[in-house]
Coordinates of C-alpha atoms and ligand atoms in Angstrom, one line a residue:
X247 CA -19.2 22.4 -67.2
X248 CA -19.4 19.4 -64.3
X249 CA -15.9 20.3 -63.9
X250 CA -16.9 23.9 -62.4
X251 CA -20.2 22.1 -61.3
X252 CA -17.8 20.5 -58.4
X253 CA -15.5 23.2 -58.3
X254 CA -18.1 24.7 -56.7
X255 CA -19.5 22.1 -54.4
X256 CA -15.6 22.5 -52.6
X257 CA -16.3 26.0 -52.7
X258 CA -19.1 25.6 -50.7
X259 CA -18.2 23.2 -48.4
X260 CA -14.6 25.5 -47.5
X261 CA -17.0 28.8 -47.1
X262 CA -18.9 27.4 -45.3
X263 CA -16.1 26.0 -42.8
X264 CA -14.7 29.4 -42.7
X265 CA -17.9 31.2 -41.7
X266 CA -18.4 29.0 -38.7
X267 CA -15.0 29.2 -37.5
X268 CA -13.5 32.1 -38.9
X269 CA -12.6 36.0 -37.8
X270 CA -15.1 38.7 -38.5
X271 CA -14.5 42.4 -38.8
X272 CA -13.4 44.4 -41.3
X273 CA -10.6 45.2 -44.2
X274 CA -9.0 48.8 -44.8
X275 CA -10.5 48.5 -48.5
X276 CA -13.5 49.0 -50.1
X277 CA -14.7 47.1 -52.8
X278 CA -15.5 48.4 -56.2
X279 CA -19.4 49.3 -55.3
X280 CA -18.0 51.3 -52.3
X281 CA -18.5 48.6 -49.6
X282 CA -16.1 48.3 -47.0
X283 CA -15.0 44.9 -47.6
X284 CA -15.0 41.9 -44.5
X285 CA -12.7 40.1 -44.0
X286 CA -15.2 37.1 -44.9
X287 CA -15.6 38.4 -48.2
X288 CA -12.1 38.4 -48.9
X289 CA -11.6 35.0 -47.7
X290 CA -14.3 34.0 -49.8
X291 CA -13.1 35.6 -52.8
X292 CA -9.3 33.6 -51.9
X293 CA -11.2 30.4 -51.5
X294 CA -12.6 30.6 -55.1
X295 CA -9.9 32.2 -56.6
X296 CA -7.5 29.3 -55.6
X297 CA -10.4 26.4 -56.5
X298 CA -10.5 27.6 -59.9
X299 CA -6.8 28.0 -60.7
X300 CA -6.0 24.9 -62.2
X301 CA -9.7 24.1 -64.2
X302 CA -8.4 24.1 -67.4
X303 CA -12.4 25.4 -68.7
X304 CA -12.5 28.6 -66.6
X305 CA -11.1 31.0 -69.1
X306 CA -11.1 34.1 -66.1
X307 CA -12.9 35.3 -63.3
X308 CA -15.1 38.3 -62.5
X309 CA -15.6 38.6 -58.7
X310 CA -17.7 41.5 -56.5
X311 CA -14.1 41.9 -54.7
X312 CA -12.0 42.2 -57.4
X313 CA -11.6 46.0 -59.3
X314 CA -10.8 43.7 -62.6
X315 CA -11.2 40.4 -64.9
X316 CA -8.5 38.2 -63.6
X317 CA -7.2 36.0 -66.3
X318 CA -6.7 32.4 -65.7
X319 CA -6.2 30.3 -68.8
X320 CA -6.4 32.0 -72.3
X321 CA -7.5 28.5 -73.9
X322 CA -10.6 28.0 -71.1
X323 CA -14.4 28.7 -72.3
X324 CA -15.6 30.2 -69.6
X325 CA -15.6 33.1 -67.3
X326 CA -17.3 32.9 -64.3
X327 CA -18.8 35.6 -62.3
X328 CA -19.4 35.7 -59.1
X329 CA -20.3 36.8 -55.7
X330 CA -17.8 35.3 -53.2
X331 CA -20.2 36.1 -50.2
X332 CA -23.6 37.4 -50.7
X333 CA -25.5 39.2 -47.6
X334 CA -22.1 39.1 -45.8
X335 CA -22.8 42.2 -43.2
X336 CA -25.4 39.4 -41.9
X337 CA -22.9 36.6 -40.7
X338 CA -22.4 38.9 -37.5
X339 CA -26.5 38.1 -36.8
X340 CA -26.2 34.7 -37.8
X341 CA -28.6 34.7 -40.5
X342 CA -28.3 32.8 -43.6
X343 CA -26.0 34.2 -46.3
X344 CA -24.7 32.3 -49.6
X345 CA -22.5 32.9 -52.9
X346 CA -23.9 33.7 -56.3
X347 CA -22.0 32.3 -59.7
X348 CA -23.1 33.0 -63.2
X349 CA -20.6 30.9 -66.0
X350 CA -20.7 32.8 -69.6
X351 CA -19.8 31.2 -72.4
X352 CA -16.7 33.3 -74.5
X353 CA -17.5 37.1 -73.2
X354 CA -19.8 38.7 -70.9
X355 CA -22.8 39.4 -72.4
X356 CA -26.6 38.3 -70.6
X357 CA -27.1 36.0 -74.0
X358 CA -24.0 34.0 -73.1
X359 CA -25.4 33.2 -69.5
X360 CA -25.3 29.5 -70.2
X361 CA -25.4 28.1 -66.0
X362 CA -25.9 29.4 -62.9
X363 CA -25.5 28.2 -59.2
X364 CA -25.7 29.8 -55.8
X365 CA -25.2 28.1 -52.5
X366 CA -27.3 29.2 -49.1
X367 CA -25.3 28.6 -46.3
X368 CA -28.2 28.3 -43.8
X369 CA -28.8 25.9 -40.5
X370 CA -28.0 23.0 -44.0
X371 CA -25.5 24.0 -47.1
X372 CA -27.5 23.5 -50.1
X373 CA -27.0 24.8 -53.8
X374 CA -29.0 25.5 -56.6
X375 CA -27.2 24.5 -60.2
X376 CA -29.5 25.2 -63.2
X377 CA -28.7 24.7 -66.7
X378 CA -31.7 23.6 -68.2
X379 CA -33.5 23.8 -65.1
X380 CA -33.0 24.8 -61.4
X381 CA -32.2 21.7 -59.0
X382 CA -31.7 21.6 -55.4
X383 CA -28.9 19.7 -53.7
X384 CA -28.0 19.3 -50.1
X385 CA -24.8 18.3 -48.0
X386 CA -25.5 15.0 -46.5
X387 CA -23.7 13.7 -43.6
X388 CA -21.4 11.6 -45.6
X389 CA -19.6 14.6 -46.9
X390 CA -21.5 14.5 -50.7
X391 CA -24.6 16.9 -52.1
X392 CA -27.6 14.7 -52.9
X393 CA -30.2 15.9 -55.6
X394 CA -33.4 17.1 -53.3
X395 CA -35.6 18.1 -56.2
X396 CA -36.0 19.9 -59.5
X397 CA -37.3 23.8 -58.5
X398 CA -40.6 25.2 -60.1
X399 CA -42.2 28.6 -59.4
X400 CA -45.9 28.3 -59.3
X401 CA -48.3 30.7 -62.0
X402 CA -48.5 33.1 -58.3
X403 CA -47.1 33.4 -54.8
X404 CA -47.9 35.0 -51.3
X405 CA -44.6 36.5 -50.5
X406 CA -43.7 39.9 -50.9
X407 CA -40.0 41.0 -50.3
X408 CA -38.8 44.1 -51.2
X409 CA -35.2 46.1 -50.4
X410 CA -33.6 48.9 -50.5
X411 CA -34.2 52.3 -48.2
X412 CA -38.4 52.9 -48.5
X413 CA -37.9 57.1 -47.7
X414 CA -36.0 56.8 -51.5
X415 CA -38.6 54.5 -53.1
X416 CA -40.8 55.8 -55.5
X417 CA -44.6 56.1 -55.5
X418 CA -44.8 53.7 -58.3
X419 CA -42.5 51.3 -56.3
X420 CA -44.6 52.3 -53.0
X421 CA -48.2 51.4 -54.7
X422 CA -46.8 48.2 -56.2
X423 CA -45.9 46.6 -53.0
X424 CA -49.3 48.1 -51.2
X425 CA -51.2 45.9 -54.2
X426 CA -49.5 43.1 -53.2
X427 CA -50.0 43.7 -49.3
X428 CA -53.7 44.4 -50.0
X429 CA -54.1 41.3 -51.8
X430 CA -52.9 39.3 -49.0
X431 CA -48.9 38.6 -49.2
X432 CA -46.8 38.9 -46.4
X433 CA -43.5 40.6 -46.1
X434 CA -40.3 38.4 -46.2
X435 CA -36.9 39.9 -46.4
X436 CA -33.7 39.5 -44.7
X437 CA -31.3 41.5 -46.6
X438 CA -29.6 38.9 -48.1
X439 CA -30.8 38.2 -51.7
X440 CA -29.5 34.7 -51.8
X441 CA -31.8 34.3 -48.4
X442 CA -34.7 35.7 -50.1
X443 CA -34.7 34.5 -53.4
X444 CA -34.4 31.7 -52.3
X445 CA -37.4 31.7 -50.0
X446 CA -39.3 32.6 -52.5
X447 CA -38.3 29.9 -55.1
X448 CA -38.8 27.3 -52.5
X449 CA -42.5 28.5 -51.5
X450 CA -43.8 28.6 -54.8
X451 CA -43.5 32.3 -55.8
X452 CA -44.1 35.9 -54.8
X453 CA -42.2 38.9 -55.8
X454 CA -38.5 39.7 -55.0
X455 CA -37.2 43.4 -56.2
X456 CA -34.7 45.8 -55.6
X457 CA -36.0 48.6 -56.9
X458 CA -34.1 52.3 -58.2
X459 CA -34.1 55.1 -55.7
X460 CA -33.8 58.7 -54.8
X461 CA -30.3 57.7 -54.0
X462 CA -29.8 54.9 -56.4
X463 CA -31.6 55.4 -59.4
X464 CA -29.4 52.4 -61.1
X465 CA -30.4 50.1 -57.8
X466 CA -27.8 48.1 -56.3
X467 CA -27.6 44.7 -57.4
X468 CA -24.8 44.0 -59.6
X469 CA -25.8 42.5 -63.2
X470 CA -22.8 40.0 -64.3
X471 CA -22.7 38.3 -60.7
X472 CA -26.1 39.0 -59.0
X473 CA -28.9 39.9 -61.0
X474 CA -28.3 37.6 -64.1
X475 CA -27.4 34.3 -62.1
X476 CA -31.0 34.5 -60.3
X477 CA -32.9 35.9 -63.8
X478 CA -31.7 32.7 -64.9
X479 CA -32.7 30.6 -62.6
X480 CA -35.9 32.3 -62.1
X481 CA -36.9 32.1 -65.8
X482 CA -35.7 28.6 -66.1
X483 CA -38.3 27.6 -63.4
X484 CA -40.9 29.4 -65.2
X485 CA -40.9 32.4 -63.0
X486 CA -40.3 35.9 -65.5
X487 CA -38.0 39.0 -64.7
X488 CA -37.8 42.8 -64.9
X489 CA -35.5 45.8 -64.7
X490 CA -39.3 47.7 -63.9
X491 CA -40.1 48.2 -67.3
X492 CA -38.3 45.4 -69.5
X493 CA -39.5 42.5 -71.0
X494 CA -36.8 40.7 -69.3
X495 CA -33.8 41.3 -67.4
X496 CA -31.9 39.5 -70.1
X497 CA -32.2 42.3 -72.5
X498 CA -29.6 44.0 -69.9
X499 CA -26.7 45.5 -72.2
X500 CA -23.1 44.9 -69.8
X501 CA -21.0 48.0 -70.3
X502 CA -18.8 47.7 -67.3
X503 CA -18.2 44.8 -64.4
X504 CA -19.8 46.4 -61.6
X505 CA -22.7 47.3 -63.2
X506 CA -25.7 47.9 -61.8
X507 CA -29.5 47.1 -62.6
X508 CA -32.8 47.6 -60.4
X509 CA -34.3 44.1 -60.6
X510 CA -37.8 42.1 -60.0
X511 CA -38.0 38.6 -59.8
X512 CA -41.4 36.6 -59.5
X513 CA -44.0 34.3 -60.4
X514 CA -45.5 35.2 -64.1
X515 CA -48.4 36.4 -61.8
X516 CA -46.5 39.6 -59.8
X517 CA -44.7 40.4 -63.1
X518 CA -47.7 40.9 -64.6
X519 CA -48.9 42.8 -62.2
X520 CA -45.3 44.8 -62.0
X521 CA -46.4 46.1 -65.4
X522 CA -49.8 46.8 -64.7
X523 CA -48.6 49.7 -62.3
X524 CA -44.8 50.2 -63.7
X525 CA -46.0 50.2 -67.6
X526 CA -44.2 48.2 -69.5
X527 CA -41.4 48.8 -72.4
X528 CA -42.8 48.0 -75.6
Ligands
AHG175 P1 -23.4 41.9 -50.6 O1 -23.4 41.4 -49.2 O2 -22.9 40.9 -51.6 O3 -22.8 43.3 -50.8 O4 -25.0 42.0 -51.1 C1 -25.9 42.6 -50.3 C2 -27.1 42.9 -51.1 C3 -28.1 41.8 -51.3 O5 -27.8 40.6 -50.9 C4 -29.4 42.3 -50.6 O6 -30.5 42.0 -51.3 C5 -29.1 43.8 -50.6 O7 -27.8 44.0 -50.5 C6 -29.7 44.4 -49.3 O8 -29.7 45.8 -49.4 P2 -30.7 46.7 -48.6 O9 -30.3 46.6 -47.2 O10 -30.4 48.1 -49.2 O11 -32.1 46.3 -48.9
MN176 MN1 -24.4 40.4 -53.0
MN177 MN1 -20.9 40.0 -51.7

């Protein structure tokens, strides 16, 4: 595992030299969701691609920008799945943008999530690695990542972001963020759910969610490399999760690789309060 653990700290540090220096624009292709890929995203997919090659643990990869599993070593553990380049239509503004890895253990399934890491590549690079629990880490001048701090989400927040086009929200969606605005949180969200889950992990808590919709009733976030990654991490720093009406967004069942899942992430506090106007599965 601290074999992939630094696999991705080079990752990080080679993204993050190729979206300062790098061209922007656009492919022919389309990814499997239907985005037109950047040519940042496919750069970012090559750069992690050729990183894990020879790691003799990584059994395959799943990527956003590949169609398929791409097998690596038959003998390895672990498949990772990732997001090469999360929030990427936002390099063009500048604003923060980062990659999202979840590492199963044997097949895909959410109970064989056993780590997860993302890395913000912001005005610093840092990364988030969480096994047993979530822990910050920074790029210091010297070139390394030093440990900033173990991550906790406090029992309630005062941020509020929420995605996804409002006209194709729901009215349950629509009352549940007004609750929140009338209690006082403020709106945070950049489009980039690296960015913003992130923001709220860092400030103590709030609510995160990408909600279904008129147009996407199955939401947009992608469960093996998205969703699941954060759920862990969330839960792990005593936060809780959601599809809307779940216990947990663990009890996800993966049926294909591009899957998606509407998604809440938050303080125990907003999740509760997610089921107060949602209902709850019982
Ligand atoms: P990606 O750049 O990997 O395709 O992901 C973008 C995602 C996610 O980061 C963000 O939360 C969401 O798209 C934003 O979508 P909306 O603009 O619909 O809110
Ligand atoms: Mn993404
Ligand atoms: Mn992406």
């Amino acid at each position: 595992m601290q074999e992939i653990f630094k696999t991705i700290e080079n990752i990080a540090i080679k993204i993050s030299d190729a979206l300062k220096y790098a061209d922007l624009g656009y492919t022919d292709h389309k990814n499997q969701t239907g985005d037109t890929q950047l040519k940042l995203d496919v750069l970012s997919d090559e750069i992690i691609t050729a990183e894990f090659k020879d790691v003799k643990s990584v059994k395959s990869l799943i990527s956003e920008e590949k169609t398929d599993e791409e097998l690596l070593n038959e003998d390895g553990e672990y498949i990772v799945a990732y997001d090469p380049l999360d929030g990427s239509s936002l390099v063009d503004v500048n604003f923060a943008v980062g990659s999202i890895f979840g590492i199963y253990k044997k097949s895909l399934s959410a109970k064989n999530l056993v780590a997860s890491v993302y890395t913000i590549y912001g005005p610093r690079l840092e990364m988030v690695v969480c096994k047993d629990s979530p822990k910050l880490y920074r790029l210091k001048r010297d070139g390394e990542f030093g440990f900033v701090r173990e991550l906790k989400l406090q029992e309630k927040g005062k941020l509020n972001a929420t995605g996804a086009t409002q006209k194709g929200w729901s009215d349950t969606h629509r009352k549940l963020v007004n609750t929140l605005f009338e209690r006082g949180y403020r709106l945070r969200y950049s489009g980039a759910m690296v960015s913003d889950l992130h923001q709220v992990l860092l400030k103590g808590g709030g609510l995160f969610s990408y909600p279904a919709t008129s147009d996407a009733p199955k939401g947009k976030l992608r469960v093996s490399f998205e969703v699941l990654p954060f759920a862990f991490i969330y839960e792990k720093a005593g936060g809780a999760t959601s599809d809307g009406f779940s216990n947990s967004l663990f009890d996800i069942e993966i049926k294909e690789l591009h899957q998606t899942t509407p998604c809440f992430f938050g303080s125990v506090d907003e999740i509760e309060t997610l089921h107060q106007i949602y209902g709850k599965k019982s």
